[in-house]
XYZ file of C-alpha atoms in Angstrom:
746
model
C 118.262 16.319 -65.259
C 116.559 16.720 -68.486
C 118.419 13.781 -69.945
C 117.672 11.559 -66.957
C 113.833 12.335 -67.215
C 114.130 11.641 -71.122
C 115.623 8.295 -70.343
C 113.307 7.339 -67.647
C 110.308 8.239 -69.965
C 111.877 6.267 -72.883
C 112.337 3.127 -70.459
C 108.738 3.573 -69.306
C 107.188 3.544 -72.801
C 109.375 0.421 -73.832
C 108.194 -1.334 -70.789
C 104.607 -0.400 -71.374
C 104.809 -1.663 -74.774
C 106.581 -4.937 -74.029
C 104.638 -7.992 -74.966
C 105.047 -11.504 -75.870
C 103.500 -12.637 -79.128
C 102.719 -16.267 -79.990
C 102.129 -17.903 -83.381
C 100.805 -21.385 -82.575
C 101.037 -24.179 -85.227
C 100.536 -27.856 -85.743
C 103.873 -29.685 -84.858
C 103.852 -31.923 -88.068
C 101.940 -29.687 -90.770
C 103.115 -26.274 -89.288
C 99.695 -25.058 -90.198
C 98.281 -22.400 -87.731
C 95.979 -23.294 -85.043
C 92.849 -21.372 -84.389
C 91.012 -20.906 -81.157
C 93.937 -22.293 -79.175
C 93.168 -21.419 -75.396
C 96.434 -19.621 -73.880
C 96.604 -18.603 -70.097
C 99.188 -16.611 -68.265
C 100.073 -16.704 -64.534
C 97.555 -14.039 -63.571
C 94.669 -16.255 -65.094
C 94.032 -14.126 -68.114
C 92.860 -16.082 -71.069
C 93.031 -15.302 -74.922
C 92.440 -17.329 -78.107
C 94.578 -17.536 -81.118
C 93.046 -16.113 -84.435
C 92.750 -17.584 -87.788
C 96.526 -17.110 -88.362
C 97.261 -18.653 -84.889
C 98.441 -15.498 -83.540
C 98.024 -13.692 -80.123
C 99.786 -11.430 -77.835
C 100.038 -10.596 -74.103
C 101.534 -7.452 -72.499
C 104.477 -8.805 -70.525
C 107.664 -7.536 -69.326
C 108.722 -10.382 -67.234
C 109.084 -14.107 -67.581
C 105.758 -15.781 -67.149
C 104.353 -19.304 -67.317
C 101.893 -19.618 -70.266
C 99.607 -22.680 -70.854
C 98.388 -23.636 -74.175
C 95.409 -25.774 -74.785
C 93.355 -27.142 -77.661
C 91.144 -30.158 -77.901
C 92.977 -33.000 -79.526
C 96.322 -31.807 -78.895
C 98.670 -32.547 -76.064
C 98.530 -29.576 -73.458
C 101.788 -27.459 -73.325
C 103.057 -25.319 -70.409
C 106.334 -23.265 -70.895
C 107.717 -19.917 -69.686
C 108.409 -17.014 -72.102
C 109.866 -13.482 -71.819
C 108.897 -10.544 -74.137
C 109.305 -11.326 -77.816
C 107.905 -13.313 -80.761
C 107.613 -17.091 -80.452
C 106.489 -19.989 -82.595
C 104.715 -22.469 -80.412
C 104.250 -26.104 -81.633
C 101.492 -28.184 -80.398
C 101.347 -32.129 -80.922
C 98.201 -34.132 -81.548
C 97.718 -36.545 -78.618
C 98.952 -40.105 -79.570
C 100.562 -38.806 -82.600
C 103.469 -41.218 -82.938
C 105.080 -43.531 -80.507
C 108.354 -41.640 -80.245
C 106.405 -38.531 -78.779
C 104.283 -40.706 -76.334
C 105.184 -40.643 -72.731
C 103.676 -43.139 -70.138
C 104.010 -43.692 -66.453
C 103.925 -47.512 -66.609
C 106.016 -49.283 -63.825
C 105.977 -46.012 -61.933
C 108.463 -44.513 -64.187
C 107.705 -41.638 -66.597
C 109.489 -42.161 -69.772
C 108.803 -42.015 -73.553
C 107.179 -45.138 -74.703
C 110.181 -46.031 -76.954
C 112.226 -46.316 -73.627
C 109.652 -48.576 -71.883
C 110.711 -52.355 -71.611
C 107.195 -53.643 -71.619
C 104.110 -54.496 -73.605
C 101.935 -51.155 -73.022
C 98.868 -49.907 -74.790
C 97.714 -46.440 -74.345
C 93.989 -45.637 -74.833
C 93.518 -42.001 -75.367
C 90.533 -39.566 -75.469
C 90.497 -40.011 -79.311
C 90.167 -43.845 -78.786
C 87.302 -43.277 -76.607
C 85.290 -40.819 -78.794
C 85.569 -43.052 -81.771
C 82.493 -45.085 -80.513
C 79.385 -44.760 -78.554
C 80.569 -43.148 -75.231
C 78.477 -45.277 -73.073
C 80.825 -48.090 -72.515
C 84.780 -48.795 -72.278
C 84.365 -51.995 -74.476
C 84.903 -50.804 -78.194
C 87.950 -48.454 -77.406
C 89.816 -51.051 -75.383
C 88.927 -53.984 -78.023
C 90.940 -52.064 -80.671
C 94.226 -52.752 -78.827
C 96.131 -56.049 -79.405
C 96.029 -58.431 -76.696
C 93.069 -56.913 -74.886
C 89.460 -58.177 -74.707
C 86.680 -56.559 -72.624
C 83.435 -58.546 -72.508
C 80.158 -57.144 -71.665
C 77.674 -60.010 -70.816
C 74.900 -57.602 -69.895
C 74.911 -53.740 -69.854
C 77.532 -52.731 -67.260
C 78.436 -56.359 -66.492
C 82.188 -56.375 -67.527
C 84.773 -59.114 -67.737
C 88.421 -58.090 -68.824
C 90.661 -60.469 -70.576
C 94.375 -59.566 -71.007
C 96.169 -62.341 -73.037
C 93.446 -64.729 -71.820
C 93.216 -63.879 -68.200
C 89.553 -64.110 -67.816
C 89.574 -68.098 -67.821
C 88.790 -67.765 -64.046
C 86.162 -65.081 -64.221
C 82.669 -66.305 -64.816
C 81.753 -62.589 -63.923
C 83.272 -59.333 -62.972
C 86.982 -58.399 -63.344
C 89.611 -60.599 -61.733
C 93.351 -61.468 -62.309
C 93.983 -57.978 -63.349
C 95.159 -54.941 -61.250
C 93.280 -51.791 -61.796
C 94.302 -48.313 -60.542
C 92.142 -45.016 -60.920
C 94.140 -41.854 -60.548
C 97.028 -43.510 -58.876
C 94.768 -45.198 -56.271
C 94.181 -49.160 -56.065
C 90.597 -49.625 -57.512
C 90.887 -53.330 -57.285
C 89.689 -54.591 -53.800
C 92.101 -56.448 -51.558
C 90.247 -59.548 -52.373
C 91.103 -59.228 -55.964
C 87.977 -58.165 -57.547
C 87.375 -54.700 -59.330
C 84.067 -52.927 -59.564
C 84.808 -51.523 -62.824
C 81.221 -50.775 -63.790
C 80.875 -48.272 -61.174
C 82.740 -45.943 -63.560
C 81.236 -43.996 -66.387
C 83.357 -43.400 -69.396
C 83.675 -39.813 -68.649
C 85.479 -40.772 -65.459
C 88.330 -41.924 -67.641
C 90.206 -39.561 -69.755
C 93.109 -41.809 -70.603
C 94.365 -45.482 -69.865
C 97.485 -47.191 -69.798
C 97.426 -51.200 -69.948
C 100.509 -53.204 -69.042
C 100.118 -56.592 -70.566
C 101.460 -59.583 -68.876
C 102.714 -59.982 -65.270
C 103.626 -56.712 -63.639
C 103.919 -57.933 -59.957
C 107.248 -56.458 -59.477
C 105.507 -53.089 -58.885
C 101.877 -53.740 -58.871
C 101.405 -56.980 -56.835
C 98.858 -59.606 -57.600
C 97.496 -60.181 -61.118
C 98.973 -62.359 -63.943
C 96.973 -60.481 -66.582
C 98.519 -57.414 -66.089
C 97.646 -53.840 -64.623
C 95.398 -51.100 -65.805
C 95.815 -47.391 -64.915
C 92.917 -45.312 -65.379
C 93.541 -41.578 -65.387
C 91.282 -38.445 -65.398
C 93.315 -35.872 -63.303
C 92.355 -32.345 -62.887
C 94.085 -30.436 -65.384
C 93.444 -26.815 -64.107
C 93.600 -25.212 -67.628
C 90.785 -22.699 -67.562
C 87.201 -22.468 -66.903
C 84.783 -24.666 -68.765
C 81.121 -25.498 -68.517
C 79.835 -28.362 -70.764
C 76.783 -30.638 -71.197
C 75.985 -33.543 -73.645
C 72.978 -35.515 -74.410
C 72.922 -38.855 -76.312
C 70.009 -41.465 -77.057
C 69.885 -44.777 -79.173
C 68.518 -48.032 -79.781
C 66.929 -50.250 -76.835
C 65.867 -47.193 -74.756
C 69.424 -45.816 -74.303
C 69.473 -42.243 -72.787
C 72.650 -40.609 -71.442
C 73.128 -37.089 -70.086
C 76.162 -35.448 -68.475
C 77.051 -31.978 -67.026
C 80.646 -30.888 -66.254
C 82.308 -28.013 -64.786
C 86.133 -26.939 -64.841
C 87.128 -24.244 -62.459
C 90.679 -22.688 -62.316
C 91.471 -21.529 -58.897
C 94.839 -19.776 -58.808
C 97.501 -22.332 -60.128
C 94.997 -25.092 -59.512
C 91.388 -25.886 -59.720
C 88.497 -28.327 -59.552
C 86.458 -30.338 -61.905
C 83.029 -31.866 -61.167
C 80.665 -33.967 -63.393
C 77.426 -35.749 -63.094
C 76.266 -38.441 -65.560
C 73.093 -40.495 -65.750
C 72.757 -43.228 -68.137
C 69.672 -45.564 -68.539
C 68.958 -48.310 -71.097
C 66.160 -50.945 -71.534
C 68.781 -53.619 -72.974
C 68.487 -55.653 -76.205
C 67.255 -58.735 -74.163
C 64.370 -59.345 -71.725
C 65.301 -58.358 -68.337
C 68.718 -56.301 -69.260
C 67.790 -52.909 -68.196
C 70.465 -50.798 -66.402
C 70.417 -47.375 -64.590
C 73.708 -45.848 -63.593
C 74.264 -42.396 -61.789
C 77.828 -41.208 -61.158
C 79.170 -38.034 -59.704
C 82.821 -37.159 -59.678
C 84.618 -34.224 -57.870
C 88.346 -33.701 -58.276
C 90.803 -31.052 -57.386
C 94.429 -29.997 -57.884
C 96.242 -27.476 -55.854
C 100.030 -26.837 -56.210
C 100.760 -25.477 -52.754
C 104.175 -24.567 -53.675
C 106.964 -25.317 -56.254
C 107.650 -28.499 -54.053
C 104.196 -29.760 -53.102
C 100.994 -30.628 -55.027
C 97.729 -31.893 -53.606
C 95.188 -33.874 -55.627
C 91.649 -35.241 -54.196
C 88.974 -37.408 -55.789
C 85.456 -38.051 -54.636
C 83.456 -40.689 -56.745
C 79.775 -41.440 -55.928
C 78.260 -44.169 -57.774
C 74.730 -45.654 -57.838
C 74.202 -48.622 -60.188
C 71.327 -50.923 -60.890
C 71.328 -53.563 -63.648
C 69.353 -56.659 -64.425
C 70.876 -60.108 -65.235
C 69.200 -61.917 -68.116
C 71.224 -64.897 -67.793
C 72.902 -67.401 -70.233
C 70.884 -69.368 -72.804
C 71.398 -72.904 -74.302
C 71.514 -73.456 -77.929
C 67.915 -74.371 -78.374
C 66.947 -71.355 -76.546
C 69.272 -69.171 -78.524
C 67.782 -70.307 -81.756
C 64.162 -69.737 -80.650
C 64.589 -66.322 -79.310
C 67.947 -64.764 -78.559
C 66.377 -61.780 -76.745
C 64.637 -64.013 -74.022
C 66.071 -64.233 -70.504
C 67.131 -67.459 -68.934
C 64.071 -69.039 -67.504
C 63.767 -67.846 -63.893
C 65.737 -64.599 -64.264
C 62.694 -62.584 -64.417
C 60.641 -64.200 -61.750
C 63.485 -64.160 -59.326
C 64.684 -60.551 -60.393
C 68.152 -61.591 -61.060
C 69.872 -58.238 -60.719
C 72.488 -56.110 -59.145
C 72.068 -52.970 -56.985
C 75.227 -51.387 -56.041
C 75.852 -47.827 -54.244
C 79.521 -47.062 -53.579
C 81.564 -44.025 -52.257
C 85.291 -43.715 -53.069
C 87.542 -40.815 -51.881
C 91.255 -40.330 -52.288
C 93.939 -37.825 -51.317
C 97.243 -37.504 -53.040
C 100.264 -35.434 -51.899
C 103.427 -35.027 -54.068
C 106.603 -33.761 -52.463
C 109.840 -32.797 -54.258
C 112.660 -32.910 -51.906
C 115.073 -31.772 -54.512
C 115.576 -31.836 -58.251
C 116.538 -35.432 -57.801
C 114.280 -36.935 -55.190
C 110.562 -36.843 -54.719
C 107.577 -38.722 -53.171
C 104.148 -39.393 -54.079
C 101.720 -40.803 -51.502
C 97.938 -41.359 -52.108
C 95.422 -42.707 -49.601
C 91.630 -43.899 -50.080
C 88.552 -44.792 -48.199
C 85.571 -46.583 -49.713
C 82.222 -48.040 -48.824
C 79.981 -50.306 -50.786
C 76.502 -51.517 -50.556
C 75.752 -54.564 -52.662
C 72.400 -56.551 -53.218
C 72.323 -59.464 -55.675
C 69.001 -61.469 -56.115
C 69.838 -64.393 -58.385
C 67.815 -67.412 -59.523
C 69.476 -69.538 -56.825
C 69.843 -67.282 -53.757
C 69.868 -63.661 -52.609
C 73.099 -61.815 -51.637
C 73.354 -58.775 -49.441
C 76.936 -57.250 -48.712
C 77.956 -54.051 -46.839
C 81.544 -53.354 -47.117
C 84.097 -50.575 -45.986
C 87.811 -50.467 -47.314
C 90.799 -48.425 -46.991
C 94.412 -48.190 -48.239
C 97.128 -46.368 -49.909
C 100.225 -46.343 -51.970
C 103.464 -44.539 -51.530
C 106.586 -44.211 -54.110
C 109.927 -42.538 -53.706
C 111.986 -41.561 -56.798
C 115.503 -40.613 -56.946
C 117.271 -39.724 -60.167
C 121.122 -39.725 -59.776
C 124.207 -41.230 -61.407
C 126.131 -44.545 -61.110
C 129.629 -44.839 -62.737
C 128.726 -41.421 -64.454
C 125.575 -43.056 -66.099
C 121.951 -41.930 -65.261
C 120.289 -43.938 -62.758
C 116.773 -43.912 -61.369
C 115.711 -45.712 -58.039
C 111.998 -46.257 -57.220
C 110.975 -47.759 -54.011
C 107.702 -47.939 -52.190
C 104.906 -49.774 -50.820
C 101.140 -50.480 -50.799
C 98.590 -51.575 -48.250
C 94.772 -52.392 -48.575
C 92.277 -53.647 -46.111
C 88.457 -54.503 -46.353
C 85.894 -55.601 -44.022
C 82.460 -56.842 -45.469
C 79.263 -58.142 -43.595
C 78.039 -60.582 -46.113
C 74.721 -62.546 -46.009
C 73.082 -65.205 -48.277
C 69.389 -65.584 -48.231
C 66.926 -67.874 -50.014
C 65.245 -65.977 -53.000
C 61.404 -66.140 -53.296
C 60.155 -64.206 -56.349
C 62.747 -61.507 -55.985
C 62.518 -60.945 -52.283
C 65.100 -62.158 -49.742
C 63.735 -65.023 -47.537
C 65.186 -67.175 -44.846
C 68.798 -66.384 -44.059
C 71.098 -69.293 -45.180
C 74.469 -68.113 -43.933
C 76.138 -65.023 -42.960
C 79.997 -64.236 -42.613
C 82.174 -61.472 -41.611
C 84.868 -61.199 -44.287
C 88.204 -59.476 -44.002
C 90.898 -59.132 -46.779
C 94.377 -57.602 -46.585
C 97.108 -57.343 -49.159
C 100.348 -55.416 -49.201
C 103.630 -55.345 -51.025
C 106.841 -53.511 -50.928
C 108.582 -52.688 -54.214
C 112.027 -51.656 -55.377
C 113.246 -50.777 -59.048
C 116.290 -49.572 -60.535
C 116.803 -48.155 -64.024
C 120.199 -47.712 -65.337
C 121.359 -46.214 -68.530
C 124.666 -48.251 -68.295
C 125.761 -47.492 -72.020
C 124.741 -45.481 -74.748
C 121.227 -46.441 -75.977
C 120.824 -49.188 -73.264
C 118.524 -48.974 -70.324
C 118.590 -51.967 -67.811
C 115.902 -52.329 -65.465
C 115.689 -54.663 -62.358
C 112.520 -54.876 -60.303
C 111.447 -56.791 -57.224
C 108.505 -56.993 -54.777
C 107.533 -58.672 -51.816
C 103.933 -59.592 -51.454
C 101.856 -60.460 -48.584
C 97.984 -61.456 -48.516
C 95.364 -63.057 -46.436
C 91.675 -63.388 -45.767
C 89.415 -64.249 -42.880
C 86.230 -65.841 -43.161
C 84.081 -65.615 -39.920
C 80.967 -67.695 -40.320
C 78.203 -66.053 -37.931
C 75.360 -68.188 -39.035
C 74.844 -71.387 -40.826
C 71.323 -72.610 -41.336
C 72.368 -76.100 -42.263
C 73.918 -76.620 -38.870
C 77.392 -76.576 -40.200
C 80.369 -75.130 -38.036
C 80.561 -71.454 -37.229
C 83.660 -69.441 -36.342
C 86.604 -67.888 -38.069
C 88.719 -69.557 -40.558
C 91.863 -67.817 -42.000
C 94.032 -68.361 -45.066
C 97.322 -66.625 -45.005
C 99.325 -67.200 -48.297
C 103.072 -67.561 -48.095
C 105.146 -64.307 -48.865
C 105.792 -64.161 -52.666
C 108.819 -62.388 -54.137
C 108.119 -61.455 -57.627
C 111.197 -60.171 -59.808
C 111.513 -58.498 -63.288
C 114.517 -58.039 -65.428
C 114.451 -55.897 -68.649
C 116.689 -54.465 -71.240
C 116.018 -51.714 -73.808
C 118.059 -50.804 -76.659
C 117.458 -47.660 -78.642
C 118.196 -48.342 -82.181
C 118.004 -44.726 -83.123
C 115.924 -41.701 -82.235
C 112.708 -43.219 -83.471
C 112.941 -47.114 -82.720
C 113.816 -49.474 -80.058
C 113.916 -53.009 -79.161
C 113.479 -54.606 -75.718
C 113.468 -57.753 -73.720
C 111.899 -58.869 -70.406
C 111.676 -61.783 -68.007
C 108.986 -61.250 -65.405
C 107.004 -63.302 -63.007
C 103.530 -62.912 -61.553
C 101.192 -64.673 -59.205
C 97.405 -64.358 -58.526
C 95.816 -65.673 -55.302
C 92.313 -66.911 -55.291
C 89.522 -64.109 -54.406
C 87.127 -64.580 -51.442
C 84.337 -65.094 -54.216
C 86.374 -68.169 -55.502
C 86.964 -69.481 -52.070
C 83.487 -68.827 -50.669
C 80.971 -70.109 -53.009
C 77.190 -69.039 -53.333
C 75.821 -72.280 -51.513
C 78.017 -71.602 -48.658
C 80.889 -73.991 -49.035
C 84.467 -72.978 -48.552
C 87.534 -74.231 -50.437
C 90.410 -73.242 -48.465
C 92.654 -75.473 -50.608
C 92.581 -73.138 -53.598
C 96.312 -72.307 -54.311
C 97.641 -68.843 -56.070
C 98.340 -69.040 -59.635
C 101.957 -68.580 -60.535
C 103.567 -67.576 -63.897
C 106.808 -66.795 -65.753
C 106.699 -64.489 -68.824
C 109.315 -64.043 -71.465
C 108.797 -61.231 -73.924
C 110.629 -59.518 -76.855
C 109.375 -56.254 -78.482
C 110.167 -53.713 -81.056
C 108.752 -50.088 -81.530
C 108.982 -47.738 -84.133
C 107.672 -44.275 -84.405
C 108.675 -41.995 -87.369
C 106.468 -39.251 -88.794
C 103.196 -40.671 -90.014
C 104.133 -44.307 -89.213
C 103.873 -46.376 -86.035
C 105.003 -50.011 -85.567
C 104.663 -52.000 -82.240
C 105.498 -55.730 -82.293
C 105.508 -58.020 -79.373
C 106.172 -61.822 -79.059
C 105.718 -63.560 -75.660
C 105.725 -67.207 -73.904
C 103.780 -67.130 -70.755
C 103.955 -70.248 -68.520
C 101.191 -70.471 -65.782
C 101.203 -72.937 -63.069
C 98.220 -73.805 -60.658
C 95.749 -72.392 -63.146
C 92.511 -71.601 -61.687
C 89.611 -72.822 -63.899
C 85.819 -72.786 -63.425
C 83.128 -75.650 -63.472
C 79.497 -75.762 -62.732
C 77.879 -78.233 -60.567
C 74.128 -79.769 -60.859
C 72.728 -76.859 -59.041
C 74.360 -74.366 -61.474
C 76.784 -72.899 -58.803
C 80.056 -71.877 -60.172
C 83.043 -73.536 -58.571
C 86.765 -73.297 -58.859
C 89.753 -75.638 -59.031
C 93.558 -75.631 -59.629
C 93.992 -77.276 -62.979
C 97.666 -78.148 -63.789
C 99.214 -75.526 -66.089
C 98.973 -73.591 -69.248
C 101.282 -72.812 -72.118
C 100.586 -69.394 -73.659
C 102.506 -68.379 -76.606
C 101.214 -65.002 -78.371
C 102.058 -62.372 -80.943
C 100.752 -58.815 -80.761
C 101.044 -56.066 -83.592
C 99.893 -52.713 -83.916
C 100.464 -50.687 -87.223
C 99.231 -46.845 -87.582
C 99.776 -44.812 -90.681
C 98.637 -41.348 -91.434
C 97.755 -41.228 -95.143
C 97.125 -37.451 -95.221
C 98.046 -34.801 -92.525
C 97.412 -31.295 -93.967
C 96.326 -28.595 -91.739
C 95.531 -26.290 -94.818
C 93.469 -28.710 -97.062
C 90.056 -29.775 -96.996
C 90.993 -33.249 -95.685
C 93.281 -32.378 -92.548
C 93.811 -35.935 -91.301
C 93.258 -39.416 -92.829
C 94.701 -42.272 -91.038
C 94.448 -45.988 -90.985
C 95.506 -48.598 -88.556
C 95.411 -52.246 -87.669
C 95.843 -54.457 -84.679
C 96.648 -58.102 -84.691
C 96.505 -60.601 -81.692
C 97.510 -64.056 -82.310
C 97.106 -66.299 -79.006
C 98.278 -69.772 -79.295
C 97.259 -71.051 -75.692
C 96.929 -74.514 -74.689
C 96.502 -76.521 -71.290
C 99.312 -78.606 -70.032
C 98.904 -81.470 -67.604
C 95.059 -80.769 -67.151
C 92.993 -83.551 -65.790
C 89.604 -83.279 -64.590
C 88.389 -86.878 -63.066
C 88.935 -89.218 -65.879
C 89.273 -86.649 -68.720
C 92.538 -85.432 -69.709
C 92.405 -82.058 -71.332
C 96.155 -81.628 -71.825
C 96.978 -80.104 -75.285
C 93.480 -78.782 -75.569
C 92.883 -75.025 -76.560
C 92.572 -72.714 -73.571
C 88.654 -72.136 -72.986
C 87.280 -68.688 -73.894
C 90.268 -67.598 -75.829
C 90.046 -66.814 -79.500
C 93.380 -67.675 -81.640
C 93.008 -64.546 -83.876
C 91.615 -61.132 -83.563
C 92.146 -58.664 -86.233
C 91.025 -54.979 -85.775
C 91.277 -52.447 -88.766
C 90.291 -48.766 -88.631
C 89.985 -45.590 -90.652
C 89.778 -42.124 -89.330
C 88.859 -39.016 -91.218
C 88.780 -35.293 -90.225
C 87.907 -32.395 -92.473
C 88.631 -28.597 -92.287
C 84.772 -27.897 -91.965
C 84.807 -30.196 -88.789
C 83.080 -33.371 -90.288
C 84.623 -36.292 -89.072
C 84.453 -40.241 -89.673
C 85.578 -43.039 -87.484
C 85.307 -46.667 -89.061
C 86.178 -49.838 -87.330
C 85.975 -53.559 -88.329
C 86.829 -56.365 -85.881
C 87.268 -59.882 -86.762
C 87.320 -62.602 -83.957
C 88.004 -66.105 -84.575
C 86.123 -69.186 -83.143
C 86.639 -69.761 -79.496
C 86.215 -72.895 -77.352
C 83.513 -72.669 -74.608
C 84.453 -75.704 -72.648
C 87.569 -77.521 -71.683
C 86.955 -80.459 -73.890
C 86.845 -78.193 -76.809
C 83.686 -79.755 -78.125
C 81.566 -76.426 -78.346
C 82.828 -73.392 -79.988
C 81.443 -70.008 -80.526
C 81.608 -69.383 -84.295
C 83.946 -66.510 -85.747
C 82.164 -63.112 -86.284
C 82.837 -59.715 -87.874
C 81.805 -56.577 -86.132
C 81.655 -53.169 -87.949
C 81.061 -49.999 -86.073
C 80.976 -46.535 -87.434
C 80.771 -42.867 -85.968
C 80.369 -39.845 -87.843
C 79.731 -36.115 -86.654
C 80.514 -32.521 -86.953
C 82.737 -30.382 -84.354
C 83.395 -26.795 -84.271
C 84.471 -23.900 -82.258
C 82.917 -20.436 -82.222
C 84.657 -17.175 -81.151
C 86.973 -19.091 -78.915
C 84.238 -19.408 -76.333
C 81.819 -21.991 -77.643
C 82.428 -25.718 -78.563
C 79.784 -27.700 -80.449
C 79.661 -31.177 -81.668
C 76.750 -33.292 -83.043
C 77.239 -37.052 -83.759
C 75.574 -40.082 -84.748
C 76.804 -43.876 -84.975
C 76.080 -47.352 -85.560
C 77.317 -50.538 -83.717
C 77.158 -54.095 -85.393
C 76.387 -52.571 -88.684
C 76.539 -56.117 -90.312
C 73.862 -57.307 -87.815
C 75.967 -60.211 -86.561
C 74.466 -62.952 -84.015
C 77.258 -63.351 -81.498
C 77.873 -63.264 -77.817
C 80.086 -60.815 -76.092
C 81.110 -62.825 -72.958
C 80.067 -66.654 -72.977
C 79.620 -68.543 -69.896
C 82.484 -71.107 -69.690
C 81.903 -74.897 -68.743
C 78.134 -74.042 -67.734
C 75.746 -76.713 -66.487
C 72.981 -77.425 -68.947
C 74.795 -76.100 -71.976
C 74.064 -72.393 -70.891
C 76.920 -70.969 -72.939
C 75.328 -68.073 -74.722
C 74.849 -64.352 -73.809
C 73.605 -62.698 -76.956
C 75.032 -59.425 -77.828
C 72.844 -56.559 -79.332
C 72.034 -56.753 -82.977
C 72.433 -53.496 -85.048
C 71.925 -50.471 -83.136
C 72.014 -46.690 -83.582
C 72.802 -43.642 -81.423
C 73.221 -40.073 -81.634
C 73.690 -37.057 -79.624
C 75.063 -33.430 -79.090
C 77.907 -31.818 -77.004
C 77.991 -28.168 -75.871
C 80.711 -26.369 -73.986
C 81.168 -22.713 -72.904
C 84.702 -21.450 -72.067
C 84.795 -18.566 -69.796
C-alpha cells in the first residue's frame, strides 16, 4: 500500500510539473522573436521574452496559436516538452506563399496563372488613405484616382471602356461578389482598413469567376480570432486630410468578432474636390464544430465626394487646381450610402470533401448631380456563391475537383432630372432597372505525373437586364425592354511544371467575355443602345516563378486577342457614349524581382530589401474604324507602354523603418487617333517611422511620409476621347502626411 501511494504521489507531481516550453524564432535568421503572442485552447495568453521563450502548464495535447505583427500566424498542436517554433514573415518568398486563386488553395509556385499578392506590408508602405499606391507597385496593374475616392482599375489595359468607375474586372470581398450583376463595382465604399490582403488574377478568369476580361480581384479581411486587441489611429496631411480609426478584436471561445469604424475627410488638391467617408465594419468567425465554420460580415458606408471635372490644355496651363467650369455651380458630386451584409458557411463532409457557401444582401442610395443632369438611384441586390471541393485520386495520382455556382440579382429605381444650380429640377426620364447574372463552374486539377499539374476549367454563363421606362418627358416610348445575352461557355486549360522545390514554369490558354453594363447601354441623356455586344477574348500565357531564400522572380509573357472591343466617345453635349470597335491585339511582358540584401535578426539593420516591377504593354487596335477614320494599328488608348516601379525597404532593431518607392510611367495616348499624349512622369513616394512593442501589451507606431516628392505635374486618370479637349484630371503636387497608431492587447 505504501509503495502504491508513493507511486501515485510521484505521478501527480510529474503531471503537476508537466509543461510545454516554446522558443520562437525567425524562420530565416533563426533570431529569437520577442513579444510573440501565444494562446492556448483555454484562451490563456502569454508573450515571449527577449530570448523568444515562454512556457505553459500542460499535460495533454493542446492547440497553440502564435501571432506577431509582420509574420504569418501559426496554429499547431503540442504536447508537453520543449519545442522550437519558426515563424515566417508575410510574403517572404514565392515558395512559401499560398494563394486561393481559381478557388484552389495552393502554393503560388503551383498556380498556373499570373497572380499578384498585395499584403499588409504593401499597404502600410504608403499613406493608408487610398489603395492606389500599393496596387500600382505590382506589374500589369494600374489603379487611377481621377478625384479623391473616384477609382478606375486597369488590369492589362482593361479600363479603356471605363470613363469612370470600375468595370471589366470582377471583384470579391471576403468570398462574396462585390461587383454588381450589372458589371460595376463600388470600390470606393471600402476603406483601406477593410482590406487585409488582396489577390489579383491578371487576364481572363471567366472559367471560375464569370464576366470580366481584365481579371479578378479578391479582397480579404477575415476575422482571425487571435486574441483581444483594442486599437486606434489618427493621421493628417496636406490639402485638409484627416483620418481617424478605431478597431476592436474580441476572441469568443475558438471564434471571435472584429469591429472597426473609420472616418476620413479631405479638402482635395483641386477646387471642388473634397471628400468625406465613414465606414463601419463588423465581422465574426465561429467554428461550430470540427466540421463547420460560420463567418459573417456587415459593412455600412456613407460616402460623399465632389467631382472637379476634366480640364483642357489651356485651363491646365493657367491653373491646374481649378475645377471644370460649371462643376461648382452645378455641385457636381456623388453622395452614396450603402449597407452590405453577408453570411458564409463552411462544411467539411469528410477529409476529402467540403462545401463553402456565402450569401449576401445589399442596399444602395445614390445621388449624382452633374453639369448636365441630376441622377437619383435607389437599389437593392442579393446573391450568393457556392463551391464544392473534392480531393481524391485518379490512376493513383492526386486529383482535385471543384464545382459550384454563383447567382446575383439587383433591382434599381433610377431617375434623371434637370440640374439647376445643384438642385434636382424637372424629371427627364425614370426607369426600373433589373440585372441578373449567373454561372456554373467546374474545374479539375490532376497531378498526372511527378512535378506536373494539369488544370481544366469550364464555366457556363448567363446574364440579362431589363430597362422598364416609367417616364419619358420627351414623349418617347415607355415600357420594358429586355436584353438577354446568349449563354457563353468559357474554358481554361493550364499546365504547371515544378522544375524543383523553389521554381516552376506554367502555360495557360483561357478565354473571357464581358457584356456591356447598364450604364453603357442606358446613357445620361436617356437613349438606349441595346445593340452593344459583349466583348470576347482569348489569352495565351507563359510564366516562370522562382522563390529561393532571399531572391524572388516572377516572369510572365502573354498575348490577349479581344474582339468586339467596347470603347468610349463623347458627343457634342459632353455625354459619354459607347460602341463596339473591332478588335485589339495585346502583347505584354510582366516581371517582378525582389531581393533581401540584409536579413539579420541580431544586427542593427534587421531587414534591407529592394525590388522592381516592370510592365511592358504593346497594345494596338486591329480593324478599328470610326466613320471615315481608320485607327487600325494605333496604340490602345489610355495604356502606357512602359511602367517601371522600384522600391527599397529598411527596418532596424530599434524599430525605425523607411519605405522608398519610385515609379516611372511612359507617355500614353489620350485619344484613338494617337494625336494627344500625356507626357511620361516619375513619382517618388517615401514613408518613414518608428514602431515598438512594450511589455507584450502595447504597440505604438509613429509615421510620416511624402507623396510626389519630385512635385511632378501629371494626371492620375485622364478622360479618353473627350469633347472639347478636356483630357486632364490633375493629380496632387508634393504633399505630406503623418500619424500615430496605438494598440492594447488584453
